Amino acid sequence: MRNIIVAANIFGKCVIMVCLLAVTGCSSSKKINQDFLYFQKSLDSIQNIQRVSPVIKVDDVLGIQVFSKSMNQDQASIFNIPAGDANNGNQGYVVGSNGNIDMAVIGAVKAAGLTKEQLQTILREKISSYVKDPSVLIRFSDFKINVLGEVKMPGSHVFNKDRVTIIDAISSAGDLTDFGKRDDIIVIREESNQRKYYNIDLRSGTLFQSPVYQLQPNDIVYVNATERKLKSLNVNPEGQRGWQLFFGIVSVVSTIAALAITISKN
């Protein structure tokens, strides 16, 4: 009986030691896991910021305001779409499949492929025949970014500003989940009737120089899943039950060992 108690005592201590090592190993691996840290490398003390004007594309919705620098504003009112009375129910000018917007009096104006500043210049020239000293303001009424994959709030996110970065998009989606690959984010963009793919590494400061750091309307941001997440989706049920049975046996043996230790002390 004494030998059994001694053996149980030794086995119980071994089980406890293995559990402690497992817990310690897990906690240590979390401490040294660098994959969860942003902007770890390629950071210079000074970097030039490149501001890029978004390019107008088909299906974009533009808010266009025309006014005169003179006292008479009535002459400009015909070019301004009242709220709730816009093409396709949107509050603004919709860029058609032909790349044009249709405005009163001046008719069709090519917009796709231009920046806001370029379109403003064209509209001022066309409107100047009808409005004295015209001024034109243009903004994107529907600056939408689709954020998908391993983020906490995937979906379509709309911004009320014209300069949206990859950081803005990820922040609006609640940041990446623990299963999101910080070094493997894809930005999908349509350029000149072609779909292009760009890779982003959030761990590197080089992302600030990426051509997709500043996003364009209707860009798609996709966050890939880690191998750990992908493997969890293909778990073998039999193998999972085997591990559950193993840990169940270990739990029972540990309980018996603990009882034996208690009895031996008494």
mmCIF file of C-alpha atoms in Angstrom:
data_model
loop_
_atom_site.group_PDB
_atom_site.id
_atom_site.type_symbol
_atom_site.label_atom_id
_atom_site.label_comp_id
_atom_site.label_asym_id
_atom_site.label_seq_id
_atom_site.Cartn_x
_atom_site.Cartn_y
_atom_site.Cartn_z
ATOM 1 C CA MET A 1 0.000 0.000 0.000
ATOM 2 C CA ARG A 2 2.856 2.307 0.907
ATOM 3 C CA ASN A 3 4.522 1.700 -2.473
ATOM 4 C CA ILE A 4 1.266 2.571 -4.258
ATOM 5 C CA ILE A 5 0.965 5.801 -2.321
ATOM 6 C CA VAL A 6 4.581 6.724 -3.074
ATOM 7 C CA ALA A 7 4.099 5.968 -6.774
ATOM 8 C CA ALA A 8 0.901 7.981 -6.865
ATOM 9 C CA ASN A 9 2.663 10.811 -5.092
ATOM 10 C CA ILE A 10 5.469 10.841 -7.648
ATOM 11 C CA PHE A 11 3.041 10.577 -10.583
ATOM 12 C CA GLY A 12 0.928 13.399 -9.228
ATOM 13 C CA LYS A 13 3.941 15.653 -8.906
ATOM 14 C CA CYS A 14 4.974 14.812 -12.475
ATOM 15 C CA VAL A 15 1.523 15.663 -13.811
ATOM 16 C CA ILE A 16 1.516 18.974 -11.947
ATOM 17 C CA MET A 17 5.016 19.754 -13.263
ATOM 18 C CA VAL A 18 3.977 19.028 -16.880
ATOM 19 C CA CYS A 19 0.923 21.284 -16.529
ATOM 20 C CA LEU A 20 3.036 24.094 -15.091
ATOM 21 C CA LEU A 21 5.554 23.770 -17.928
ATOM 22 C CA ALA A 22 2.736 23.847 -20.503
ATOM 23 C CA VAL A 23 1.216 26.972 -18.988
ATOM 24 C CA THR A 24 4.616 28.643 -18.714
ATOM 25 C CA GLY A 25 5.441 27.732 -22.301
ATOM 26 C CA CYS A 26 2.187 29.197 -23.579
ATOM 27 C CA SER A 27 2.618 32.438 -21.656
ATOM 28 C CA SER A 28 6.225 32.776 -22.804
ATOM 29 C CA SER A 29 5.287 32.221 -26.440
ATOM 30 C CA LYS A 30 2.702 34.989 -26.178
ATOM 31 C CA LYS A 31 5.288 37.359 -24.759
ATOM 32 C CA ILE A 32 7.746 36.794 -27.616
ATOM 33 C CA ASN A 33 5.170 36.609 -30.408
ATOM 34 C CA GLN A 34 5.950 39.626 -32.570
ATOM 35 C CA ASP A 35 3.173 39.001 -35.095
ATOM 36 C CA PHE A 36 0.698 41.069 -33.061
ATOM 37 C CA LEU A 37 2.815 44.231 -33.059
ATOM 38 C CA TYR A 38 2.338 46.957 -35.677
ATOM 39 C CA PHE A 39 5.071 49.146 -37.202
ATOM 40 C CA GLN A 40 8.019 47.096 -35.911
ATOM 41 C CA LYS A 41 10.540 47.668 -38.669
ATOM 42 C CA SER A 42 11.611 50.006 -41.462
ATOM 43 C CA LEU A 43 10.748 53.080 -39.430
ATOM 44 C CA ASP A 44 12.821 56.161 -40.250
ATOM 45 C CA SER A 45 12.849 59.274 -38.101
ATOM 46 C CA ILE A 46 11.609 61.370 -41.047
ATOM 47 C CA GLN A 47 9.491 60.256 -43.989
ATOM 48 C CA ASN A 48 7.910 62.349 -46.698
ATOM 49 C CA ILE A 49 4.111 62.139 -46.730
ATOM 50 C CA GLN A 50 2.613 61.625 -50.149
ATOM 51 C CA ARG A 51 -0.957 62.887 -50.452
ATOM 52 C CA VAL A 52 -2.756 61.480 -53.460
ATOM 53 C CA SER A 53 -6.041 62.863 -54.747
ATOM 54 C CA PRO A 54 -8.634 60.100 -55.224
ATOM 55 C CA VAL A 55 -9.507 59.405 -58.849
ATOM 56 C CA ILE A 56 -13.172 59.548 -59.805
ATOM 57 C CA LYS A 57 -14.546 56.236 -61.087
ATOM 58 C CA VAL A 58 -17.768 54.885 -62.567
ATOM 59 C CA ASP A 59 -20.627 54.625 -60.001
ATOM 60 C CA ASP A 60 -19.042 57.193 -57.696
ATOM 61 C CA VAL A 61 -21.477 59.696 -56.194
ATOM 62 C CA LEU A 62 -20.247 63.287 -56.252
ATOM 63 C CA GLY A 63 -21.584 66.146 -54.197
ATOM 64 C CA ILE A 64 -21.148 69.265 -56.367
ATOM 65 C CA GLN A 65 -21.860 72.763 -55.109
ATOM 66 C CA VAL A 66 -21.743 75.751 -57.438
ATOM 67 C CA PHE A 67 -21.897 79.329 -56.218
ATOM 68 C CA SER A 68 -21.034 82.753 -57.508
ATOM 69 C CA LYS A 69 -18.487 85.065 -55.988
ATOM 70 C CA SER A 70 -20.880 87.896 -56.809
ATOM 71 C CA MET A 71 -23.937 88.881 -54.775
ATOM 72 C CA ASN A 72 -26.323 87.111 -57.168
ATOM 73 C CA GLN A 73 -26.485 83.432 -56.160
ATOM 74 C CA ASP A 74 -29.680 82.617 -58.061
ATOM 75 C CA GLN A 75 -27.782 82.048 -61.282
ATOM 76 C CA ALA A 76 -25.859 79.158 -59.641
ATOM 77 C CA SER A 77 -28.830 77.422 -58.003
ATOM 78 C CA ILE A 78 -29.798 75.465 -61.132
ATOM 79 C CA PHE A 79 -26.541 73.468 -60.921
ATOM 80 C CA ASN A 80 -27.077 72.400 -57.306
ATOM 81 C CA ILE A 81 -29.111 69.228 -56.709
ATOM 82 C CA PRO A 82 -31.455 69.697 -53.733
ATOM 83 C CA ALA A 83 -31.136 67.156 -50.908
ATOM 84 C CA GLY A 84 -33.281 64.099 -51.598
ATOM 85 C CA ASP A 85 -33.637 64.870 -55.325
ATOM 86 C CA ALA A 86 -30.603 63.246 -56.889
ATOM 87 C CA ASN A 87 -29.887 60.609 -59.501
ATOM 88 C CA ASN A 88 -30.871 57.072 -58.404
ATOM 89 C CA GLY A 89 -32.039 58.395 -55.055
ATOM 90 C CA ASN A 90 -28.536 59.438 -53.985
ATOM 91 C CA GLN A 91 -27.744 62.953 -52.843
ATOM 92 C CA GLY A 92 -25.319 63.893 -55.585
ATOM 93 C CA TYR A 93 -24.275 63.374 -59.184
ATOM 94 C CA VAL A 94 -23.754 59.699 -60.088
ATOM 95 C CA VAL A 95 -20.918 58.907 -62.502
ATOM 96 C CA GLY A 96 -22.542 56.811 -65.212
ATOM 97 C CA SER A 97 -21.188 53.730 -66.974
ATOM 98 C CA ASN A 98 -19.899 56.030 -69.715
ATOM 99 C CA GLY A 99 -17.868 57.954 -67.139
ATOM 100 C CA ASN A 100 -20.002 61.090 -67.406
ATOM 101 C CA ILE A 101 -22.130 63.135 -65.063
ATOM 102 C CA ASP A 102 -25.171 64.990 -66.405
ATOM 103 C CA MET A 103 -25.627 68.571 -65.243
ATOM 104 C CA ALA A 104 -28.334 71.077 -66.069
ATOM 105 C CA VAL A 105 -27.681 73.443 -68.980
ATOM 106 C CA ILE A 106 -24.133 72.248 -69.717
ATOM 107 C CA GLY A 107 -25.127 68.588 -70.220
ATOM 108 C CA ALA A 108 -22.735 65.608 -70.022
ATOM 109 C CA VAL A 109 -19.309 66.175 -68.500
ATOM 110 C CA LYS A 110 -16.544 63.559 -68.423
ATOM 111 C CA ALA A 111 -15.642 62.788 -64.797
ATOM 112 C CA ALA A 112 -14.214 59.256 -64.578
ATOM 113 C CA GLY A 113 -10.415 59.194 -64.543
ATOM 114 C CA LEU A 114 -10.143 62.749 -63.212
ATOM 115 C CA THR A 115 -9.335 64.015 -59.746
ATOM 116 C CA LYS A 116 -11.715 66.380 -57.964
ATOM 117 C CA GLU A 117 -9.403 69.297 -58.678
ATOM 118 C CA GLN A 118 -9.310 68.523 -62.407
ATOM 119 C CA LEU A 119 -13.100 68.221 -62.599
ATOM 120 C CA GLN A 120 -13.510 71.484 -60.680
ATOM 121 C CA THR A 121 -11.390 73.296 -63.259
ATOM 122 C CA ILE A 122 -13.424 71.865 -66.156
ATOM 123 C CA LEU A 123 -16.750 72.737 -64.519
ATOM 124 C CA ARG A 124 -15.674 76.300 -63.740
ATOM 125 C CA GLU A 125 -14.831 76.840 -67.389
ATOM 126 C CA LYS A 126 -18.144 75.395 -68.608
ATOM 127 C CA ILE A 127 -20.269 77.189 -66.017
ATOM 128 C CA SER A 128 -18.561 80.573 -66.414
ATOM 129 C CA SER A 129 -20.819 81.325 -69.381
ATOM 130 C CA TYR A 130 -23.868 81.149 -67.105
ATOM 131 C CA VAL A 131 -22.535 82.139 -63.677
ATOM 132 C CA LYS A 132 -20.458 85.214 -62.946
ATOM 133 C CA ASP A 133 -17.181 84.359 -61.193
ATOM 134 C CA PRO A 134 -18.217 80.737 -60.451
ATOM 135 C CA SER A 135 -16.695 78.632 -57.754
ATOM 136 C CA VAL A 136 -17.111 74.841 -57.642
ATOM 137 C CA LEU A 137 -16.743 72.507 -54.652
ATOM 138 C CA ILE A 138 -16.678 68.725 -55.142
ATOM 139 C CA ARG A 139 -16.665 65.933 -52.578
ATOM 140 C CA PHE A 140 -17.311 62.194 -52.608
ATOM 141 C CA SER A 141 -20.799 61.626 -51.208
ATOM 142 C CA ASP A 142 -20.302 57.866 -50.938
ATOM 143 C CA PHE A 143 -16.691 57.146 -49.947
ATOM 144 C CA LYS A 144 -17.162 53.461 -49.172
ATOM 145 C CA ILE A 145 -14.527 50.860 -48.250
ATOM 146 C CA ASN A 146 -15.314 47.142 -47.913
ATOM 147 C CA VAL A 147 -13.317 45.501 -45.097
ATOM 148 C CA LEU A 148 -13.524 41.705 -45.032
ATOM 149 C CA GLY A 149 -11.803 38.718 -43.441
ATOM 150 C CA GLU A 150 -10.318 38.551 -39.962
ATOM 151 C CA VAL A 151 -11.554 41.857 -38.544
ATOM 152 C CA LYS A 152 -13.935 42.346 -35.645
ATOM 153 C CA MET A 153 -16.570 44.258 -37.636
ATOM 154 C CA PRO A 154 -16.409 43.199 -41.305
ATOM 155 C CA GLY A 155 -18.595 44.925 -43.851
ATOM 156 C CA SER A 156 -18.997 48.128 -45.808
ATOM 157 C CA HIS A 157 -17.716 51.273 -44.057
ATOM 158 C CA VAL A 158 -18.646 54.768 -45.254
ATOM 159 C CA PHE A 159 -16.467 57.801 -44.522
ATOM 160 C CA ASN A 160 -17.413 61.467 -44.589
ATOM 161 C CA LYS A 161 -13.988 62.604 -45.741
ATOM 162 C CA ASP A 162 -12.030 62.257 -48.977
ATOM 163 C CA ARG A 163 -8.722 61.080 -47.538
ATOM 164 C CA VAL A 164 -9.043 57.596 -46.050
ATOM 165 C CA THR A 165 -6.029 55.438 -45.191
ATOM 166 C CA ILE A 166 -5.662 51.699 -44.629
ATOM 167 C CA ILE A 167 -5.362 52.491 -40.904
ATOM 168 C CA ASP A 168 -8.702 54.347 -40.996
ATOM 169 C CA ALA A 169 -10.389 51.373 -42.653
ATOM 170 C CA ILE A 170 -8.999 48.813 -40.190
ATOM 171 C CA SER A 171 -9.838 51.040 -37.225
ATOM 172 C CA SER A 172 -13.435 51.446 -38.421
ATOM 173 C CA ALA A 173 -13.657 47.643 -38.594
ATOM 174 C CA GLY A 174 -12.607 47.305 -34.944
ATOM 175 C CA ASP A 175 -9.015 46.194 -35.685
ATOM 176 C CA LEU A 176 -7.878 42.684 -36.613
ATOM 177 C CA THR A 177 -8.915 39.607 -34.662
ATOM 178 C CA ASP A 178 -6.290 37.412 -33.004
ATOM 179 C CA PHE A 179 -6.490 35.195 -36.091
ATOM 180 C CA GLY A 180 -5.732 37.981 -38.593
ATOM 181 C CA LYS A 181 -2.363 37.949 -40.351
ATOM 182 C CA ARG A 182 -0.782 41.346 -39.777
ATOM 183 C CA ASP A 183 1.710 40.699 -42.578
ATOM 184 C CA ASP A 184 -0.772 39.494 -45.201
ATOM 185 C CA ILE A 185 -3.470 42.073 -45.942
ATOM 186 C CA ILE A 186 -4.721 42.422 -49.503
ATOM 187 C CA VAL A 187 -6.140 45.607 -51.026
ATOM 188 C CA ILE A 188 -8.175 45.024 -54.197
ATOM 189 C CA ARG A 189 -8.632 48.042 -56.448
ATOM 190 C CA GLU A 190 -10.120 48.637 -59.886
ATOM 191 C CA GLU A 191 -7.869 50.754 -62.082
ATOM 192 C CA SER A 192 -8.446 51.435 -65.794
ATOM 193 C CA ASN A 193 -10.998 48.616 -66.033
ATOM 194 C CA GLN A 194 -8.534 46.190 -64.423
ATOM 195 C CA ARG A 195 -8.584 44.618 -60.998
ATOM 196 C CA LYS A 196 -5.268 44.982 -59.174
ATOM 197 C CA TYR A 197 -4.050 43.379 -55.958
ATOM 198 C CA TYR A 198 -1.687 44.929 -53.418
ATOM 199 C CA ASN A 199 -0.166 43.348 -50.313
ATOM 200 C CA ILE A 200 0.216 45.224 -47.036
ATOM 201 C CA ASP A 201 2.343 44.324 -43.998
ATOM 202 C CA LEU A 202 1.113 46.194 -40.921
ATOM 203 C CA ARG A 203 4.259 45.194 -39.029
ATOM 204 C CA SER A 204 6.421 47.309 -41.335
ATOM 205 C CA GLY A 205 6.650 51.057 -41.580
ATOM 206 C CA THR A 206 6.979 50.706 -45.350
ATOM 207 C CA LEU A 207 3.173 50.534 -45.541
ATOM 208 C CA PHE A 208 3.145 54.350 -45.285
ATOM 209 C CA GLN A 209 4.858 54.470 -48.686
ATOM 210 C CA SER A 210 2.526 51.912 -50.268
ATOM 211 C CA PRO A 211 0.374 53.073 -53.214
ATOM 212 C CA VAL A 212 -2.650 51.751 -51.303
ATOM 213 C CA TYR A 213 -1.866 53.313 -47.930
ATOM 214 C CA GLN A 214 -4.307 56.009 -49.006
ATOM 215 C CA LEU A 215 -7.419 54.190 -50.172
ATOM 216 C CA GLN A 216 -9.723 54.951 -53.078
ATOM 217 C CA PRO A 217 -13.543 54.761 -52.992
ATOM 218 C CA ASN A 218 -14.848 51.173 -53.284
ATOM 219 C CA ASP A 219 -11.486 49.575 -52.475
ATOM 220 C CA ILE A 220 -11.693 46.129 -50.851
ATOM 221 C CA VAL A 221 -9.493 45.393 -47.841
ATOM 222 C CA TYR A 222 -9.172 41.672 -47.080
ATOM 223 C CA VAL A 223 -7.380 40.334 -43.991
ATOM 224 C CA ASN A 224 -6.141 36.772 -44.383
ATOM 225 C CA ALA A 225 -6.449 34.234 -41.558
ATOM 226 C CA THR A 226 -3.504 32.674 -39.737
ATOM 227 C CA GLU A 227 -2.630 29.008 -40.167
ATOM 228 C CA ARG A 228 -3.891 28.412 -36.640
ATOM 229 C CA LYS A 229 -7.360 29.608 -37.665
ATOM 230 C CA LEU A 230 -7.343 27.593 -40.888
ATOM 231 C CA LYS A 231 -6.287 24.437 -39.070
ATOM 232 C CA SER A 232 -9.034 24.944 -36.487
ATOM 233 C CA LEU A 233 -11.590 24.869 -39.307
ATOM 234 C CA ASN A 234 -10.345 21.422 -40.358
ATOM 235 C CA VAL A 235 -10.222 19.704 -36.966
ATOM 236 C CA ASN A 236 -10.517 15.909 -37.084
ATOM 237 C CA PRO A 237 -13.484 15.056 -34.792
ATOM 238 C CA GLU A 238 -11.985 11.643 -33.948
ATOM 239 C CA GLY A 239 -8.657 13.188 -33.068
ATOM 240 C CA GLN A 240 -10.392 15.869 -31.015
ATOM 241 C CA ARG A 241 -12.340 13.230 -29.061
ATOM 242 C CA GLY A 242 -9.083 11.324 -28.524
ATOM 243 C CA TRP A 243 -7.455 14.352 -26.947
ATOM 244 C CA GLN A 244 -10.521 14.985 -24.829
ATOM 245 C CA LEU A 245 -10.385 11.375 -23.581
ATOM 246 C CA PHE A 246 -6.664 11.695 -22.871
ATOM 247 C CA PHE A 247 -7.049 14.874 -20.834
ATOM 248 C CA GLY A 248 -10.037 13.319 -19.056
ATOM 249 C CA ILE A 249 -7.893 10.374 -17.975
ATOM 250 C CA VAL A 250 -5.115 12.702 -16.858
ATOM 251 C CA SER A 251 -7.660 14.688 -14.833
ATOM 252 C CA VAL A 252 -8.970 11.526 -13.109
ATOM 253 C CA VAL A 253 -5.462 10.230 -12.379
ATOM 254 C CA SER A 254 -4.443 13.629 -11.027
ATOM 255 C CA THR A 255 -7.455 13.625 -8.714
ATOM 256 C CA ILE A 256 -6.610 10.119 -7.477
ATOM 257 C CA ALA A 257 -2.989 11.128 -6.947
ATOM 258 C CA ALA A 258 -4.045 14.179 -4.980
ATOM 259 C CA LEU A 259 -6.306 12.074 -2.773
ATOM 260 C CA ALA A 260 -3.526 9.552 -2.224
ATOM 261 C CA ILE A 261 -1.162 12.339 -1.188
ATOM 262 C CA THR A 262 -3.736 13.673 1.249
ATOM 263 C CA ILE A 263 -4.312 10.213 2.753
ATOM 264 C CA SER A 264 -0.575 9.560 3.076
ATOM 265 C CA LYS A 265 -0.118 12.826 4.983
ATOM 266 C CA ASN A 266 -2.907 11.859 7.375
#
